[in-house]
PDB file of C-alpha atoms in Angstrom:
ATOM      1  CA  LEU A   1      43.829  75.106  94.119  1.00  0.00           C
ATOM      2  CA  PRO A   2      42.337  71.637  93.843  1.00  0.00           C
ATOM      3  CA  GLU A   3      44.595  68.871  95.198  1.00  0.00           C
ATOM      4  CA  SER A   4      44.899  67.325  91.763  1.00  0.00           C
ATOM      5  CA  LEU A   5      44.363  68.832  88.363  1.00  0.00           C
ATOM      6  CA  ILE A   6      42.611  66.959  85.548  1.00  0.00           C
ATOM      7  CA  ILE A   7      44.509  67.633  82.321  1.00  0.00           C
ATOM      8  CA  PRO A   8      43.074  66.717  78.902  1.00  0.00           C
ATOM      9  CA  LYS A   9      45.562  64.396  77.150  1.00  0.00           C
ATOM     10  CA  ASP A  10      45.348  66.341  73.891  1.00  0.00           C
ATOM     11  CA  LEU A  11      46.975  69.348  75.571  1.00  0.00           C
ATOM     12  CA  LEU A  12      50.191  67.296  75.688  1.00  0.00           C
ATOM     13  CA  LEU A  13      49.748  65.184  72.589  1.00  0.00           C
ATOM     14  CA  LYS A  14      48.709  67.773  70.008  1.00  0.00           C
ATOM     15  CA  ARG A  15      51.438  70.032  68.669  1.00  0.00           C
ATOM     16  CA  GLU A  16      49.318  73.210  68.792  1.00  0.00           C
ATOM     17  CA  TYR A  17      48.883  73.214  72.585  1.00  0.00           C
ATOM     18  CA  PHE A  18      51.517  72.629  75.289  1.00  0.00           C
ATOM     19  CA  PRO A  19      54.249  71.426  72.868  1.00  0.00           C
ATOM     20  CA  SER A  20      53.889  74.710  70.979  1.00  0.00           C
ATOM     21  CA  MET A  21      54.086  76.695  74.223  1.00  0.00           C
ATOM     22  CA  VAL A  22      57.248  74.846  75.258  1.00  0.00           C
ATOM     23  CA  THR A  23      58.826  75.300  71.826  1.00  0.00           C
ATOM     24  CA  ARG A  24      58.055  79.039  71.874  1.00  0.00           C
ATOM     25  CA  TYR A  25      59.181  79.467  75.515  1.00  0.00           C
ATOM     26  CA  ASP A  26      55.693  80.780  76.245  1.00  0.00           C
ATOM     27  CA  ASN A  27      55.926  80.259  80.020  1.00  0.00           C
ATOM     28  CA  ARG A  28      53.309  82.784  81.002  1.00  0.00           C
ATOM     29  CA  SER A  29      50.665  81.299  78.688  1.00  0.00           C
ATOM     30  CA  LEU A  30      51.268  77.804  80.069  1.00  0.00           C
ATOM     31  CA  ASP A  31      51.187  79.000  83.682  1.00  0.00           C
ATOM     32  CA  LEU A  32      48.095  81.107  83.061  1.00  0.00           C
ATOM     33  CA  TYR A  33      46.244  78.236  81.406  1.00  0.00           C
ATOM     34  CA  LEU A  34      47.116  75.865  84.256  1.00  0.00           C
ATOM     35  CA  LEU A  35      45.831  78.434  86.775  1.00  0.00           C
ATOM     36  CA  LEU A  36      42.626  78.950  84.759  1.00  0.00           C
ATOM     37  CA  LEU A  37      42.128  75.188  84.502  1.00  0.00           C
ATOM     38  CA  ALA A  38      42.702  74.798  88.253  1.00  0.00           C
ATOM     39  CA  HIS A  39      40.255  77.606  89.031  1.00  0.00           C
ATOM     40  CA  SER A  40      37.668  76.117  86.681  1.00  0.00           C
ATOM     41  CA  GLN A  41      37.949  72.733  88.373  1.00  0.00           C
ATOM     42  CA  ALA A  42      37.905  74.240  91.871  1.00  0.00           C
ATOM     43  CA  ILE A  43      34.585  76.022  91.213  1.00  0.00           C
ATOM     44  CA  ASP A  44      33.315  73.303  88.826  1.00  0.00           C
ATOM     45  CA  LYS A  45      32.489  75.790  86.054  1.00  0.00           C
ATOM     46  CA  ARG A  46      33.920  76.291  82.562  1.00  0.00           C
ATOM     47  CA  GLU A  47      32.862  79.948  82.467  1.00  0.00           C
ATOM     48  CA  PHE A  48      33.910  82.424  85.151  1.00  0.00           C
ATOM     49  CA  PHE A  49      35.270  85.898  85.828  1.00  0.00           C
ATOM     50  CA  VAL A  50      38.958  86.521  86.482  1.00  0.00           C
ATOM     51  CA  SER A  51      40.441  89.432  88.392  1.00  0.00           C
ATOM     52  CA  LEU A  52      43.273  90.524  86.125  1.00  0.00           C
ATOM     53  CA  GLU A  53      45.286  92.087  88.950  1.00  0.00           C
ATOM     54  CA  ALA A  54      44.953  89.018  91.204  1.00  0.00           C
ATOM     55  CA  MET A  55      45.858  86.712  88.305  1.00  0.00           C
ATOM     56  CA  ALA A  56      48.952  88.812  87.564  1.00  0.00           C
ATOM     57  CA  LEU A  57      50.111  88.402  91.160  1.00  0.00           C
ATOM     58  CA  SER A  58      49.365  84.664  91.008  1.00  0.00           C
ATOM     59  CA  LEU A  59      51.619  84.537  87.946  1.00  0.00           C
ATOM     60  CA  GLY A  60      54.439  86.033  90.000  1.00  0.00           C
ATOM     61  CA  MET A  61      54.427  89.549  88.601  1.00  0.00           C
ATOM     62  CA  PRO A  62      55.844  92.171  90.979  1.00  0.00           C
ATOM     63  CA  ARG A  63      53.447  93.737  93.483  1.00  0.00           C
ATOM     64  CA  SER A  64      55.247  97.036  92.871  1.00  0.00           C
ATOM     65  CA  TRP A  65      53.768  97.277  89.362  1.00  0.00           C
ATOM     66  CA  LYS A  66      50.755  99.517  88.870  1.00  0.00           C
ATOM     67  CA  ASP A  67      47.392  97.878  88.274  1.00  0.00           C
ATOM     68  CA  THR A  68      47.368  98.984  84.631  1.00  0.00           C
ATOM     69  CA  ALA A  69      50.717  97.274  83.981  1.00  0.00           C
ATOM     70  CA  LEU A  70      49.549  94.085  85.695  1.00  0.00           C
ATOM     71  CA  ARG A  71      46.283  94.112  83.758  1.00  0.00           C
ATOM     72  CA  ARG A  72      48.069  94.735  80.448  1.00  0.00           C
ATOM     73  CA  GLN A  73      50.334  91.692  80.906  1.00  0.00           C
ATOM     74  CA  VAL A  74      47.473  89.353  81.799  1.00  0.00           C
ATOM     75  CA  ILE A  75      45.317  90.694  78.947  1.00  0.00           C
ATOM     76  CA  LYS A  76      48.178  90.030  76.528  1.00  0.00           C
ATOM     77  CA  SER A  77      48.471  86.421  77.736  1.00  0.00           C
ATOM     78  CA  LEU A  78      44.703  85.844  77.726  1.00  0.00           C
ATOM     79  CA  LYS A  79      44.513  87.117  74.152  1.00  0.00           C
ATOM     80  CA  LYS A  80      47.326  84.743  73.199  1.00  0.00           C
ATOM     81  CA  LEU A  81      45.506  81.785  74.794  1.00  0.00           C
ATOM     82  CA  GLN A  82      42.449  82.755  72.763  1.00  0.00           C
ATOM     83  CA  SER A  83      43.932  83.611  69.369  1.00  0.00           C
ATOM     84  CA  ARG A  84      47.096  81.504  69.091  1.00  0.00           C
ATOM     85  CA  TYR A  85      46.119  78.407  71.083  1.00  0.00           C
ATOM     86  CA  GLN A  86      42.273  78.555  70.938  1.00  0.00           C
ATOM     87  CA  LEU A  87      42.090  77.243  74.519  1.00  0.00           C
ATOM     88  CA  ILE A  88      39.776  79.945  75.871  1.00  0.00           C
ATOM     89  CA  ASN A  89      37.272  82.571  74.881  1.00  0.00           C
ATOM     90  CA  VAL A  90      37.633  85.841  76.738  1.00  0.00           C
ATOM     91  CA  LYS A  91      35.702  89.095  76.974  1.00  0.00           C
ATOM     92  CA  PHE A  92      37.243  92.193  78.497  1.00  0.00           C
ATOM     93  CA  PHE A  93      35.404  94.953  80.315  1.00  0.00           C
ATOM     94  CA  TYR A  94      37.048  98.317  80.893  1.00  0.00           C
ATOM     95  CA  GLY A  95      38.531  98.433  84.391  1.00  0.00           C
ATOM     96  CA  ARG A  96      36.808  95.214  85.482  1.00  0.00           C
ATOM     97  CA  ASP A  97      37.316  91.466  85.624  1.00  0.00           C
ATOM     98  CA  ALA A  98      37.540  89.480  82.401  1.00  0.00           C
ATOM     99  CA  ALA A  99      34.957  86.830  81.488  1.00  0.00           C
ATOM    100  CA  VAL A 100      36.766  83.594  80.623  1.00  0.00           C
ATOM    101  CA  SER A 101      35.329  80.466  79.061  1.00  0.00           C
ATOM    102  CA  LEU A 102      37.458  77.352  78.594  1.00  0.00           C
ATOM    103  CA  THR A 103      36.954  75.875  75.135  1.00  0.00           C
ATOM    104  CA  GLY A 104      36.054  72.234  74.673  1.00  0.00           C
ATOM    105  CA  ILE A 105      39.024  69.908  74.572  1.00  0.00           C
ATOM    106  CA  PRO A 106      38.264  66.335  73.470  1.00  0.00           C
ATOM    107  CA  GLU A 107      37.709  63.693  76.139  1.00  0.00           C
ATOM    108  CA  GLY A 108      40.506  61.652  77.668  1.00  0.00           C
ATOM    109  CA  SER A 109      42.369  63.067  80.606  1.00  0.00           C
ATOM    110  CA  PHE A 110      44.789  62.272  83.403  1.00  0.00           C
ATOM    111  CA  ALA A 111      45.375  63.628  86.883  1.00  0.00           C
ATOM    112  CA  VAL A 112      48.453  65.401  88.178  1.00  0.00           C
ATOM    113  CA  SER A 113      49.165  66.896  91.586  1.00  0.00           C
ATOM    114  CA  SER A 114      48.503  70.643  91.457  1.00  0.00           C
ATOM    115  CA  ASP A 115      51.438  71.314  93.757  1.00  0.00           C
ATOM    116  CA  SER A 116      53.840  69.557  91.403  1.00  0.00           C
ATOM    117  CA  ILE A 117      53.202  71.847  88.430  1.00  0.00           C
ATOM    118  CA  ILE A 118      51.779  75.086  89.834  1.00  0.00           C
ATOM    119  CA  GLN A 119      54.615  76.733  91.744  1.00  0.00           C
ATOM    120  CA  ILE A 120      55.066  80.112  90.103  1.00  0.00           C
ATOM    121  CA  GLU A 121      57.600  81.327  92.690  1.00  0.00           C
ATOM    122  CA  ASN A 122      59.860  78.261  92.299  1.00  0.00           C
ATOM    123  CA  SER A 123      62.505  79.162  89.716  1.00  0.00           C
ATOM    124  CA  GLN A 124      63.765  75.557  89.646  1.00  0.00           C
ATOM    125  CA  LEU A 125      60.441  74.444  88.203  1.00  0.00           C
ATOM    126  CA  THR A 126      61.198  75.422  84.623  1.00  0.00           C
ATOM    127  CA  MET A 127      58.701  75.258  81.814  1.00  0.00           C
ATOM    128  CA  ARG A 128      60.502  72.243  80.348  1.00  0.00           C
ATOM    129  CA  LEU A 129      60.352  70.523  83.730  1.00  0.00           C
ATOM    130  CA  LYS A 130      56.611  71.217  84.094  1.00  0.00           C
ATOM    131  CA  PHE A 131      56.140  69.694  80.652  1.00  0.00           C
ATOM    132  CA  LEU A 132      58.183  66.625  81.655  1.00  0.00           C
ATOM    133  CA  LEU A 133      56.229  66.237  84.918  1.00  0.00           C
ATOM    134  CA  LEU A 134      52.999  66.379  82.923  1.00  0.00           C
ATOM    135  CA  ILE A 135      54.380  63.742  80.541  1.00  0.00           C
ATOM    136  CA  GLU A 136      55.368  61.593  83.539  1.00  0.00           C
ATOM    137  CA  ALA A 137      51.827  61.850  84.976  1.00  0.00           C
ATOM    138  CA  LEU A 138      50.271  60.937  81.620  1.00  0.00           C
ATOM    139  CA  LEU A 139      52.560  57.933  81.182  1.00  0.00           C
ATOM    140  CA  LYS A 140      51.885  56.822  84.763  1.00  0.00           C
ATOM    141  CA  ASP A 141      48.156  56.998  83.976  1.00  0.00           C
ATOM    142  CA  GLU A 142      48.826  54.734  80.970  1.00  0.00           C
ATOM    143  CA  GLY A 143      50.805  52.306  83.157  1.00  0.00           C
ATOM    144  CA  LYS A 144      54.170  53.253  81.665  1.00  0.00           C
ATOM    145  CA  ASP A 145      57.367  54.505  83.244  1.00  0.00           C
ATOM    146  CA  LEU A 146      58.993  57.719  82.040  1.00  0.00           C
ATOM    147  CA  TYR A 147      62.464  56.180  82.290  1.00  0.00           C
ATOM    148  CA  SER A 148      61.572  53.128  80.199  1.00  0.00           C
ATOM    149  CA  ILE A 149      61.020  55.219  77.063  1.00  0.00           C
ATOM    150  CA  SER A 150      63.864  56.723  75.053  1.00  0.00           C
ATOM    151  CA  LYS A 151      64.232  60.483  74.943  1.00  0.00           C
ATOM    152  CA  THR A 152      63.881  60.338  71.161  1.00  0.00           C
ATOM    153  CA  ALA A 153      60.585  58.438  71.433  1.00  0.00           C
ATOM    154  CA  LEU A 154      59.318  60.918  74.046  1.00  0.00           C
ATOM    155  CA  ALA A 155      60.241  63.856  71.820  1.00  0.00           C
ATOM    156  CA  LYS A 156      58.455  62.315  68.858  1.00  0.00           C
ATOM    157  CA  ARG A 157      55.306  61.392  70.788  1.00  0.00           C
ATOM    158  CA  PHE A 158      55.013  64.788  72.489  1.00  0.00           C
ATOM    159  CA  ASN A 159      55.972  66.897  69.447  1.00  0.00           C
ATOM    160  CA  VAL A 160      59.074  68.637  70.764  1.00  0.00           C
ATOM    161  CA  ASN A 161      62.750  68.542  69.889  1.00  0.00           C
ATOM    162  CA  VAL A 162      64.819  65.840  71.583  1.00  0.00           C
ATOM    163  CA  SER A 163      67.070  68.582  73.006  1.00  0.00           C
ATOM    164  CA  THR A 164      64.029  69.940  74.885  1.00  0.00           C
ATOM    165  CA  ILE A 165      63.435  66.520  76.467  1.00  0.00           C
ATOM    166  CA  LYS A 166      67.137  66.165  77.349  1.00  0.00           C
ATOM    167  CA  ALA A 167      67.152  69.622  78.926  1.00  0.00           C
ATOM    168  CA  ALA A 168      63.980  68.751  80.868  1.00  0.00           C
ATOM    169  CA  PHE A 169      65.650  65.622  82.267  1.00  0.00           C
ATOM    170  CA  SER A 170      68.632  67.769  83.239  1.00  0.00           C
ATOM    171  CA  ASP A 171      66.249  70.178  85.001  1.00  0.00           C
ATOM    172  CA  LEU A 172      64.660  67.181  86.761  1.00  0.00           C
ATOM    173  CA  ARG A 173      68.040  66.020  88.111  1.00  0.00           C
ATOM    174  CA  ASN A 174      68.610  69.491  89.605  1.00  0.00           C
ATOM    175  CA  TYR A 175      65.065  69.846  90.971  1.00  0.00           C
ATOM    176  CA  LYS A 176      64.287  69.265  94.628  1.00  0.00           C
ATOM    177  CA  ARG A 177      60.798  67.812  94.940  1.00  0.00           C
TER     178      ARG A 177
END
């Protein structure tokens, strides 16, 4: 993984991307997209091949599962990233790696430490908490402090329910960085 990940601001600000994933509890899609984005930035290419089995293991799926089960789960998530969120284009080849292309997200981005948001094995790093850490990085990039903005204002700006933001802050209090 690259040391820091460059995240397009619209992924947090537009309802149809990360806010929608958080609202739908779509953890695997968020984790998968972050891993794809990290891989893309590490190799400096927007189009690349992905080993479905290796990606499944990177997402924390059990090693005891058969390759077909691992592949099926990753294919399902890749299809969701393509059809529901329009964040990627993907082509599947029978029994082989998938060809992935990240779609164009408008300019404007911020950096976040890869280690802070990509920790699949860490159960304390909830999806809500990842979202809050991304919000914190974006605000820091804008010269603002996460704690200086009301939870209601955060919820409105980032298109989620205020209870999601409150729960994320609760997760943050219990999280050991």
